[in-house]
Each structure stands twice: as structure tokens, then as C-alpha cells.
PDB file of C-alpha atoms in Angstrom:
ATOM      1  CA  MET A  24      -2.290  52.818 -38.027  1.00 36.00           C
ATOM      2  CA  SER A  25      -0.118  49.953 -39.181  1.00 32.00           C
ATOM      3  CA  THR A  26       0.106  46.562 -37.511  1.00 31.00           C
ATOM      4  CA  THR A  27       3.478  44.902 -37.057  1.00 28.00           C
ATOM      5  CA  SER A  28       4.663  41.764 -35.345  1.00 29.00           C
ATOM      6  CA  LEU A  29       6.628  41.940 -32.132  1.00 28.00           C
ATOM      7  CA  SER A  30      10.105  40.494 -32.172  1.00 30.00           C
ATOM      8  CA  ARG A  31       9.700  39.930 -28.460  1.00 31.00           C
ATOM      9  CA  THR A  32       6.938  37.680 -27.220  1.00 35.00           C
ATOM     10  CA  LEU A  33       3.948  39.161 -25.403  1.00 31.00           C
ATOM     11  CA  LEU A  34       2.816  35.790 -24.157  1.00 38.00           C
ATOM     12  CA  VAL A  35       5.147  33.186 -22.729  1.00 34.00           C
ATOM     13  CA  GLY A  36       4.367  29.609 -21.817  1.00 34.00           C
ATOM     14  CA  LEU A  37       1.826  28.683 -24.476  1.00 38.00           C
ATOM     15  CA  SER A  38       4.147  27.093 -27.018  1.00 36.00           C
ATOM     16  CA  LEU A  39       3.240  23.891 -28.794  1.00 38.00           C
ATOM     17  CA  ILE A  40       3.390  20.599 -26.965  1.00 40.00           C
ATOM     18  CA  ALA A  41       5.734  18.384 -28.969  1.00 35.00           C
ATOM     19  CA  ALA A  42       4.632  15.117 -27.446  1.00 42.00           C
ATOM     20  CA  VAL A  43       2.866  12.320 -29.290  1.00 46.00           C
ATOM     21  CA  ILE A  44       0.094  10.811 -27.204  1.00 51.00           C
ATOM     22  CA  GLY A  45      -0.191   7.051 -27.390  1.00 48.00           C
ATOM     23  CA  ASN A  46       3.322   6.737 -28.775  1.00 53.00           C
ATOM     24  CA  ASP A  47       4.797   3.699 -30.487  1.00 48.00           C
ATOM     25  CA  THR A  48       7.862   3.379 -28.240  1.00 54.00           C
ATOM     26  CA  CYS A  49       6.293   0.985 -25.713  1.00 63.00           C
ATOM     27  CA  ASP A  50       7.278  -2.666 -25.754  1.00 56.00           C
ATOM     28  CA  ASP A  51       5.570  -5.500 -23.923  1.00 57.00           C
ATOM     29  CA  VAL A  52       7.664  -4.529 -20.897  1.00 66.00           C
ATOM     30  CA  VAL A  53       7.744  -0.775 -20.323  1.00 79.00           C
ATOM     31  CA  GLN A  54      11.075   0.744 -19.348  1.00 90.00           C
ATOM     32  CA  LEU A  55      10.280   2.955 -16.380  1.00 96.00           C
ATOM     33  CA  THR A  56      12.111   6.255 -16.124  1.00 98.00           C
ATOM     34  CA  SER A  57      15.165   5.856 -13.912  1.00 97.00           C
ATOM     35  CA  THR A  58      15.331   7.503 -10.500  1.00 97.00           C
ATOM     36  CA  ASP A  59      17.778  10.048  -9.115  1.00 96.00           C
ATOM     37  CA  PRO A  60      18.305  11.523  -5.642  1.00 93.00           C
ATOM     38  CA  LEU A  61      15.923  14.263  -4.533  1.00 94.00           C
ATOM     39  CA  GLY A  62      18.911  16.452  -3.660  1.00 90.00           C
ATOM     40  CA  PRO A  63      19.233  19.203  -1.065  1.00 91.00           C
ATOM     41  CA  PHE A  64      17.492  21.956  -3.041  1.00 92.00           C
ATOM     42  CA  TYR A  65      13.944  20.573  -3.188  1.00 95.00           C
ATOM     43  CA  ARG A  66      11.325  22.867  -1.627  1.00 92.00           C
ATOM     44  CA  GLU A  67       7.732  21.935  -0.877  1.00 89.00           C
ATOM     45  CA  GLU A  68       4.885  24.104  -2.098  1.00 83.00           C
ATOM     46  CA  SER A  69       6.650  25.771  -4.999  1.00 91.00           C
ATOM     47  CA  SER A  70       4.515  28.153  -7.043  1.00 91.00           C
ATOM     48  CA  MET A  71       1.803  26.671  -9.259  1.00 94.00           C
ATOM     49  CA  SER A  72       3.244  27.867 -12.548  1.00 94.00           C
ATOM     50  CA  ASN A  73       4.850  26.434 -15.645  1.00 95.00           C
ATOM     51  CA  ILE A  74       7.055  29.510 -16.022  1.00 96.00           C
ATOM     52  CA  ILE A  75       9.943  28.819 -13.674  1.00 96.00           C
ATOM     53  CA  VAL A  76      12.226  31.776 -14.248  1.00 94.00           C
ATOM     54  CA  SER A  77      12.006  35.553 -13.983  1.00 91.00           C
ATOM     55  CA  ARG A  78       9.783  36.800 -16.823  1.00 91.00           C
ATOM     56  CA  SER A  79      12.275  39.507 -17.709  1.00 92.00           C
ATOM     57  CA  LEU A  80      14.740  36.871 -18.892  1.00 92.00           C
ATOM     58  CA  LEU A  81      12.194  35.463 -21.338  1.00 94.00           C
ATOM     59  CA  ILE A  82      11.843  38.622 -23.403  1.00 94.00           C
ATOM     60  CA  ASP A  83      14.883  37.534 -25.418  1.00 96.00           C
ATOM     61  CA  PRO A  84      14.007  34.257 -27.200  1.00 96.00           C
ATOM     62  CA  ALA A  85      17.650  33.198 -26.982  1.00 96.00           C
ATOM     63  CA  ASN A  86      17.140  32.724 -23.238  1.00 96.00           C
ATOM     64  CA  VAL A  87      14.009  30.585 -23.579  1.00 97.00           C
ATOM     65  CA  PHE A  88      14.106  26.830 -23.031  1.00 98.00           C
ATOM     66  CA  VAL A  89      10.801  24.914 -23.152  1.00 98.00           C
ATOM     67  CA  VAL A  90      10.469  21.341 -21.892  1.00 98.00           C
ATOM     68  CA  ASN A  91       7.376  19.591 -23.264  1.00 97.00           C
ATOM     69  CA  GLY A  92       6.453  16.210 -21.898  1.00 97.00           C
ATOM     70  CA  VAL A  93       3.929  13.505 -21.179  1.00 96.00           C
ATOM     71  CA  VAL A  94       3.647  11.321 -18.077  1.00 97.00           C
ATOM     72  CA  TYR A  95       2.750   7.724 -18.944  1.00 96.00           C
ATOM     73  CA  GLY A  96       1.756   4.858 -16.690  1.00 96.00           C
ATOM     74  CA  ASN A  97       3.439   1.468 -16.729  1.00 95.00           C
ATOM     75  CA  ASP A  98       0.896   0.390 -19.360  1.00 93.00           C
ATOM     76  CA  CYS A  99       1.822   3.179 -21.814  1.00 92.00           C
ATOM     77  CA  VAL A 100      -1.455   4.986 -21.094  1.00 94.00           C
ATOM     78  CA  PRO A 101      -1.058   8.698 -20.249  1.00 96.00           C
ATOM     79  CA  LEU A 102      -1.545   9.725 -16.619  1.00 97.00           C
ATOM     80  CA  SER A 103      -3.678  12.831 -16.139  1.00 96.00           C
ATOM     81  CA  GLY A 104      -3.867  14.816 -12.904  1.00 97.00           C
ATOM     82  CA  ALA A 105      -0.331  13.954 -11.806  1.00 98.00           C
ATOM     83  CA  ARG A 106       1.660  16.647 -10.048  1.00 97.00           C
ATOM     84  CA  VAL A 107       4.957  17.492 -11.761  1.00 98.00           C
ATOM     85  CA  GLU A 108       7.412  19.592  -9.750  1.00 98.00           C
ATOM     86  CA  ALA A 109      10.537  20.975 -11.414  1.00 97.00           C
ATOM     87  CA  TRP A 110      13.569  22.856 -10.113  1.00 97.00           C
ATOM     88  CA  TYR A 111      17.018  23.632 -11.475  1.00 96.00           C
ATOM     89  CA  ALA A 112      20.108  25.801 -11.089  1.00 94.00           C
ATOM     90  CA  GLY A 113      19.738  28.972 -13.107  1.00 93.00           C
ATOM     91  CA  GLY A 114      21.694  32.160 -13.530  1.00 86.00           C
ATOM     92  CA  GLY A 115      25.246  31.652 -12.364  1.00 86.00           C
ATOM     93  CA  GLY A 116      24.524  28.162 -11.096  1.00 89.00           C
ATOM     94  CA  GLU A 117      22.431  28.977  -8.052  1.00 87.00           C
ATOM     95  CA  TYR A 118      19.188  27.454  -6.786  1.00 90.00           C
ATOM     96  CA  SER A 119      16.530  29.911  -5.626  1.00 86.00           C
ATOM     97  CA  ASP A 120      13.657  29.506  -3.192  1.00 79.00           C
ATOM     98  CA  ASP A 121      11.465  31.522  -5.565  1.00 81.00           C
ATOM     99  CA  ASP A 122      12.759  31.374  -9.137  1.00 88.00           C
ATOM    100  CA  TYR A 123      13.904  28.304 -11.040  1.00 95.00           C
ATOM    101  CA  ARG A 124      11.164  26.104  -9.578  1.00 96.00           C
ATOM    102  CA  GLY A 125       7.449  25.468 -10.021  1.00 96.00           C
ATOM    103  CA  GLN A 126       4.777  22.813 -10.414  1.00 96.00           C
ATOM    104  CA  VAL A 127       1.876  21.875 -12.689  1.00 97.00           C
ATOM    105  CA  PHE A 128      -0.699  19.109 -13.013  1.00 97.00           C
ATOM    106  CA  THR A 129      -0.690  16.986 -16.136  1.00 97.00           C
ATOM    107  CA  LYS A 130      -3.552  17.599 -18.532  1.00 96.00           C
ATOM    108  CA  GLU A 131      -6.160  15.172 -19.859  1.00 94.00           C
ATOM    109  CA  CYS A 132      -3.631  13.259 -21.931  1.00 95.00           C
ATOM    110  CA  GLY A 133      -0.736  13.459 -19.494  1.00 96.00           C
ATOM    111  CA  GLU A 134       0.849  16.573 -20.994  1.00 96.00           C
ATOM    112  CA  PHE A 135       2.993  19.006 -19.065  1.00 98.00           C
ATOM    113  CA  GLN A 136       5.215  21.909 -20.009  1.00 98.00           C
ATOM    114  CA  PHE A 137       7.781  24.158 -18.344  1.00 98.00           C
ATOM    115  CA  THR A 138       9.262  27.375 -19.731  1.00 97.00           C
ATOM    116  CA  GLN A 139      12.630  28.330 -18.251  1.00 97.00           C
ATOM    117  CA  THR A 140      16.237  29.106 -19.129  1.00 96.00           C
ATOM    118  CA  PHE A 141      18.738  26.393 -19.975  1.00 97.00           C
ATOM    119  CA  PRO A 142      20.189  24.985 -16.735  1.00 97.00           C
ATOM    120  CA  ALA A 143      23.535  26.252 -15.492  1.00 94.00           C
ATOM    121  CA  VAL A 144      26.277  24.255 -13.808  1.00 93.00           C
ATOM    122  CA  TYR A 145      27.794  24.710 -10.366  1.00 90.00           C
ATOM    123  CA  PRO A 146      31.172  23.578  -9.013  1.00 86.00           C
ATOM    124  CA  GLN A 147      29.807  20.741  -6.880  1.00 87.00           C
ATOM    125  CA  ARG A 148      28.118  19.129  -9.906  1.00 91.00           C
ATOM    126  CA  PRO A 149      29.288  20.360 -13.306  1.00 94.00           C
ATOM    127  CA  ILE A 150      26.556  18.761 -15.412  1.00 96.00           C
ATOM    128  CA  GLN A 151      23.473  20.629 -16.624  1.00 97.00           C
ATOM    129  CA  HIS A 152      20.278  18.996 -15.376  1.00 97.00           C
ATOM    130  CA  ILE A 153      16.698  19.574 -14.201  1.00 98.00           C
ATOM    131  CA  HIS A 154      15.125  17.904 -11.169  1.00 98.00           C
ATOM    132  CA  TYR A 155      11.599  16.453 -11.330  1.00 98.00           C
ATOM    133  CA  ARG A 156       9.322  14.998  -8.694  1.00 98.00           C
ATOM    134  CA  ILE A 157       6.111  13.365  -9.908  1.00 98.00           C
ATOM    135  CA  SER A 158       3.210  12.483  -7.623  1.00 97.00           C
ATOM    136  CA  ALA A 159      -0.169  10.853  -8.141  1.00 97.00           C
ATOM    137  CA  SER A 160      -3.404  12.763  -7.616  1.00 92.00           C
ATOM    138  CA  ASP A 161      -3.458  11.541  -3.996  1.00 93.00           C
ATOM    139  CA  ASP A 162       0.070  12.989  -3.491  1.00 94.00           C
ATOM    140  CA  THR A 163       1.747   9.578  -3.452  1.00 96.00           C
ATOM    141  CA  GLN A 164       5.268  10.066  -4.747  1.00 98.00           C
ATOM    142  CA  LEU A 165       5.739   8.151  -8.001  1.00 98.00           C
ATOM    143  CA  LEU A 166       9.131   9.257  -9.240  1.00 98.00           C
ATOM    144  CA  VAL A 167      12.091  11.483  -8.456  1.00 98.00           C
ATOM    145  CA  THR A 168      14.374  11.878 -11.441  1.00 98.00           C
ATOM    146  CA  GLN A 169      16.637  14.280 -13.273  1.00 98.00           C
ATOM    147  CA  LEU A 170      16.755  15.284 -16.920  1.00 98.00           C
ATOM    148  CA  TYR A 171      20.036  15.477 -18.840  1.00 98.00           C
ATOM    149  CA  PHE A 172      20.891  16.701 -22.329  1.00 98.00           C
ATOM    150  CA  GLU A 173      22.654  14.971 -25.174  1.00 98.00           C
ATOM    151  CA  GLY A 174      25.891  16.807 -25.936  1.00 96.00           C
ATOM    152  CA  PHE A 175      26.021  18.335 -22.448  1.00 97.00           C
ATOM    153  CA  ILE A 176      27.170  15.311 -20.443  1.00 97.00           C
ATOM    154  CA  PRO A 177      30.823  15.607 -19.374  1.00 96.00           C
ATOM    155  CA  SER A 178      32.947  12.668 -18.316  1.00 94.00           C
ATOM    156  CA  PRO A 179      32.671  10.760 -15.995  1.00 94.00           C
ATOM    157  CA  TYR A 180      28.876  11.229 -15.814  1.00 96.00           C
ATOM    158  CA  ASN A 181      26.822   8.440 -17.368  1.00 96.00           C
ATOM    159  CA  PRO A 182      23.083   8.964 -16.765  1.00 97.00           C
ATOM    160  CA  ASP A 183      20.480   6.412 -17.799  1.00 97.00           C
ATOM    161  CA  GLU A 184      19.253   6.722 -21.379  1.00 96.00           C
ATOM    162  CA  SER A 185      15.675   7.192 -20.155  1.00 96.00           C
ATOM    163  CA  THR A 186      16.669  10.592 -18.754  1.00 98.00           C
ATOM    164  CA  ILE A 187      18.680  11.933 -21.702  1.00 98.00           C
ATOM    165  CA  VAL A 188      16.921  14.117 -24.286  1.00 98.00           C
ATOM    166  CA  THR A 189      17.910  16.012 -27.416  1.00 98.00           C
ATOM    167  CA  VAL A 190      17.934  19.808 -27.323  1.00 98.00           C
ATOM    168  CA  VAL A 191      16.266  21.357 -30.384  1.00 97.00           C
ATOM    169  CA  ASP A 192      17.199  24.798 -31.699  1.00 97.00           C
ATOM    170  CA  GLU A 193      13.968  26.554 -32.677  1.00 97.00           C
ATOM    171  CA  PRO A 194      13.690  29.063 -35.578  1.00 96.00           C
ATOM    172  CA  ASP A 195      13.155  32.012 -33.219  1.00 95.00           C
ATOM    173  CA  GLY A 196      16.418  31.331 -31.367  1.00 96.00           C
ATOM    174  CA  SER A 197      14.856  29.540 -28.405  1.00 97.00           C
ATOM    175  CA  LYS A 198      15.501  25.920 -27.438  1.00 97.00           C
ATOM    176  CA  SER A 199      13.170  23.045 -26.616  1.00 98.00           C
ATOM    177  CA  ALA A 200      13.244  19.421 -25.531  1.00 98.00           C
ATOM    178  CA  GLU A 201      10.740  16.583 -25.224  1.00 97.00           C
ATOM    179  CA  PHE A 202      10.661  14.389 -22.110  1.00 97.00           C
ATOM    180  CA  HIS A 203       8.451  11.278 -21.894  1.00 96.00           C
ATOM    181  CA  VAL A 204       8.196   9.983 -18.336  1.00 97.00           C
ATOM    182  CA  TYR A 205       7.103   6.451 -17.399  1.00 97.00           C
ATOM    183  CA  VAL A 206       5.971   5.787 -13.820  1.00 97.00           C
ATOM    184  CA  SER A 207       5.122   2.634 -11.891  1.00 95.00           C
ATOM    185  CA  ILE A 208       1.310   2.841 -11.825  1.00 96.00           C
ATOM    186  CA  PRO A 209      -1.198   2.439 -14.685  1.00 95.00           C
ATOM    187  CA  GLY A 210      -2.323   5.454 -16.662  1.00 95.00           C
ATOM    188  CA  ASN A 211      -5.867   6.793 -16.440  1.00 92.00           C
ATOM    189  CA  SER A 212      -6.481   8.665 -19.694  1.00 90.00           C
ATOM    190  CA  ASP A 213      -8.803   7.663 -22.501  1.00 88.00           C
ATOM    191  CA  LEU A 214      -6.094   6.480 -24.874  1.00 86.00           C
ATOM    192  CA  ASP A 215      -8.353   6.339 -27.927  1.00 86.00           C
ATOM    193  CA  ALA A 216      -9.540   9.895 -27.288  1.00 87.00           C
ATOM    194  CA  CYS A 217      -5.964  11.077 -26.803  1.00 89.00           C
ATOM    195  CA  LYS A 218      -4.853   9.473 -30.062  1.00 81.00           C
ATOM    196  CA  SER A 219      -7.857  10.972 -31.809  1.00 75.00           C
ATOM    197  CA  GLY A 220      -6.973  14.357 -30.353  1.00 66.00           C
ATOM    198  CA  VAL A 221      -3.511  14.141 -31.871  1.00 60.00           C
ATOM    199  CA  GLU A 222      -4.986  13.307 -35.267  1.00 54.00           C
ATOM    200  CA  ASN A 223      -7.418  16.237 -35.025  1.00 55.00           C
ATOM    201  CA  GLY A 224      -4.865  18.707 -33.694  1.00 53.00           C
ATOM    202  CA  GLU A 225      -6.616  19.003 -30.330  1.00 55.00           C
ATOM    203  CA  THR A 226      -3.789  17.583 -28.245  1.00 51.00           C
ATOM    204  CA  GLY A 227      -0.215  16.504 -28.715  1.00 49.00           C
ATOM    205  CA  VAL A 228       1.957  18.027 -31.414  1.00 35.00           C
ATOM    206  CA  ASN A 229      -0.595  20.541 -32.691  1.00 35.00           C
ATOM    207  CA  SER A 230      -2.113  21.626 -29.404  1.00 41.00           C
ATOM    208  CA  THR A 231      -1.567  24.538 -27.080  1.00 39.00           C
ATOM    209  CA  ILE A 232      -1.637  24.271 -23.308  1.00 41.00           C
ATOM    210  CA  ALA A 233      -2.225  27.123 -20.908  1.00 40.00           C
ATOM    211  CA  PHE A 234      -1.283  27.261 -17.257  1.00 37.00           C
ATOM    212  CA  GLN A 235      -1.207  29.899 -14.563  1.00 36.00           C
ATOM    213  CA  GLU A 236       0.662  33.169 -15.080  1.00 38.00           C
ATOM    214  CA  GLU A 237       0.671  33.007 -18.860  1.00 37.00           C
ATOM    215  CA  THR A 238       0.955  36.676 -19.718  1.00 37.00           C
ATOM    216  CA  MET A 239       4.006  38.872 -19.855  1.00 40.00           C
ATOM    217  CA  VAL A 240       4.336  42.310 -21.411  1.00 38.00           C
ATOM    218  CA  PRO A 241       7.865  43.438 -22.318  1.00 40.00           C
ATOM    219  CA  GLY A 242       9.336  46.120 -20.102  1.00 41.00           C
ATOM    220  CA  GLU A 243       9.706  48.576 -22.973  1.00 38.00           C
ATOM    221  CA  LEU A 244       5.924  48.421 -23.407  1.00 37.00           C
ATOM    222  CA  GLU A 245       4.940  48.883 -19.788  1.00 40.00           C
ATOM    223  CA  GLY A 246       7.980  50.331 -18.048  1.00 42.00           C
ATOM    224  CA  GLU A 247       8.667  53.808 -16.769  1.00 44.00           C
ATOM    225  CA  GLY A 248       8.493  56.414 -19.499  1.00 45.00           C
ATOM    226  CA  SER A 249       6.450  54.250 -21.820  1.00 41.00           C
ATOM    227  CA  ASN A 250       3.148  55.492 -23.238  1.00 42.00           C
ATOM    228  CA  SER A 251       2.032  52.059 -24.298  1.00 37.00           C
ATOM    229  CA  THR A 252      -1.226  50.440 -23.337  1.00 39.00           C
ATOM    230  CA  VAL A 253      -2.442  46.874 -23.223  1.00 35.00           C
ATOM    231  CA  THR A 254      -5.860  46.871 -24.815  1.00 38.00           C
ATOM    232  CA  GLY A 255      -7.495  43.550 -24.280  1.00 38.00           C
ATOM    233  CA  ILE A 256      -7.681  40.064 -22.888  1.00 34.00           C
ATOM    234  CA  ASP A 257     -11.099  38.662 -23.646  1.00 37.00           C
ATOM    235  CA  PRO A 258     -11.952  35.244 -22.160  1.00 35.00           C
ATOM    236  CA  ASN A 259     -15.179  35.133 -24.130  1.00 38.00           C
ATOM    237  CA  GLU A 260     -13.505  35.184 -27.535  1.00 37.00           C
ATOM    238  CA  ASP A 261     -12.042  32.272 -29.457  1.00 35.00           C
ATOM    239  CA  ALA A 262      -8.569  33.686 -28.966  1.00 33.00           C
ATOM    240  CA  THR A 263      -6.754  35.434 -26.192  1.00 34.00           C
ATOM    241  CA  LEU A 264      -5.697  38.810 -27.525  1.00 35.00           C
ATOM    242  CA  ILE A 265      -3.171  41.184 -26.096  1.00 35.00           C
ATOM    243  CA  GLU A 266      -2.566  44.304 -28.142  1.00 38.00           C
ATOM    244  CA  ALA A 267       0.246  46.639 -27.146  1.00 37.00           C
ATOM    245  CA  GLU A 268       0.184  50.040 -28.806  1.00 39.00           C
ATOM    246  CA  GLU A 269       3.188  52.377 -28.725  1.00 41.00           C
ATOM    247  CA  PRO A 270       2.398  55.923 -30.003  1.00 44.00           C
ATOM    248  CA  ASP A 271       5.027  57.588 -32.173  1.00 47.00           C
ATOM    249  CA  GLU A 272       6.213  61.178 -31.855  1.00 50.00           C
ATOM    250  CA  GLU A 273       3.224  62.458 -33.852  1.00 51.00           C
ATOM    251  CA  GLY A 274       0.834  60.569 -31.617  1.00 48.00           C
ATOM    252  CA  GLU A 275       0.030  57.979 -34.256  1.00 49.00           C
ATOM    253  CA  GLY A 276      -0.078  54.449 -32.917  1.00 46.00           C
ATOM    254  CA  ASP A 277       1.946  51.525 -34.187  1.00 42.00           C
ATOM    255  CA  ALA A 278       0.174  48.461 -32.875  1.00 40.00           C
ATOM    256  CA  ALA A 279       1.646  45.054 -32.281  1.00 38.00           C
ATOM    257  CA  THR A 280      -0.487  42.067 -31.458  1.00 35.00           C
ATOM    258  CA  SER A 281       0.058  38.534 -30.307  1.00 34.00           C
ATOM    259  CA  VAL A 282      -2.711  35.953 -30.382  1.00 32.00           C
ATOM    260  CA  LEU A 283      -2.576  32.607 -28.614  1.00 32.00           C
ATOM    261  CA  ARG A 284      -5.272  30.345 -27.318  1.00 31.00           C
ATOM    262  CA  GLY A 285      -5.605  27.814 -24.549  1.00 32.00           C
ATOM    263  CA  ASP A 286      -9.052  26.360 -24.023  1.00 32.00           C
ATOM    264  CA  ASN A 287      -8.679  26.512 -20.248  1.00 32.00           C
ATOM    265  CA  LEU A 288      -6.755  29.774 -20.117  1.00 29.00           C
ATOM    266  CA  PHE A 289      -9.262  31.421 -17.806  1.00 27.00           C
ATOM    267  CA  ASP A 290     -10.241  28.419 -15.688  1.00 29.00           C
TER     268      ASP A 290
END
């Protein structure tokens, strides 16, 4: 039996957080992230997931857009335990009550992440954007804002610089962006520990973060007519392993594995 790599991802939503904790961009006076209207498409109690699009669309890396971010307080200290809600127009420019929206809580060093498709436009507002609502741990609303993308801002739109990010083309064909958010209350993280975590690869640019609904098996491996099997997710091991095995015509298996790890994957 030979082992090959899958060209299509078995696990979605565990990509690297590209956010530097305890960054050097803070001045004596912090520039808070600018606000935007909540808009008519906000829905309370969206699903607790960082994957905010139909999983079937994420099989092709070209459809994948990952937003990595950190929520900071007005003192440049990360804010853990904050609720981050996100929603956007996907597909042909439509908002959905189910897809294209979700929420997560920031991690110990303020990190959050959403995996989605790149936003679409719609006739009433032809600029690609993502809505965010950020609340404190006691549900006090801290910020409503929208994220915009350099190179995708048509005239006459002129959003605040604090809400414009650069879109990065990743080697696998996916896209990513990094969004640092600054809110009006102090942070609550251990800044020294967060900086140390970055240096040791435990958080920040070299870390992985796991949320709910991490796993996805491609349709060709689990769909009708497929003889494939998924042979393991072991929370007791140092890595989360999913192995999908597709027998050939002679019955010999050609296995493909994907290994990713989030320390709190099974919390």
C-alpha cells in the first residue's frame, strides 16, 4: 500500500494564524478600529463555527479565503474570550440565514479565525466586504465594523484605513488576510506569555487553532458509490489523524492522510 498526499484538504479551518501577538504597531494613543452600520442582514445566534460557508465549496482550495485576526484592547493587550460574529454576501451576492455567517470566541491571546469564500458583491452595494460584531464576555457590544480589501475598493467608496487589509495569494491557490481589531476596553491577556508563545511557536504565526466543526471529508471519498473509509480520529494522540483509503480495482488500498493538531480540538 502506498501513501500519497491529497490534493484536496481533509481538514478545513485549522490553518496557521498569521497574527503577531503583542505587535509593534501601537503608539501612545491607540487608533481604535472604525465603526460601520450593523446593516439589515445581521442575525442573532448564528452557528458557533469558524467555517462560515458550505463545506463542499472548500474542497477546491481556489475557493478558500481565511481571515486570521487578533482582538486587542485600547492598551494594545489582546482580549481573550470576546465574541466575534461574522457574516457576508456569498455565492451570487446573497446573504443566507444559515451559510455565510458564524461566530467564535477569541482564544487566550485574542486570536480568531474564519474560513469562508471571498465575499461577493450585490447591486445595492458593489464593494466586497465582511461584517463583524465584537462583544465582551458579558455580551456588551464593543464594535460593529466591516472589513474591506486593498485592490477591491471601487470609487466612490473610501473606507477607513483601519478596516482595509491586503489579500495574500497562498501557494495552494487559496487566499488569506490578517485583520487586527482594536476595541475601546482594555485587554485581559497575559501579554508576556503571549509574546513568549509567539517566540516558542505556541501561538501567533506558528500556531494552529481549532474550533467547532473542523472536519470535512471530500465527497469523492464518502459519497454514493465510494468504497472509501475514514479510519481514525484519536483525541488521545499528539495529532489528529484522518486517513481516507480508496481501494483500487484489484482491492489494493491507496491511502491518503492529513494530519493537523489543535490542542483544544476535542474540548
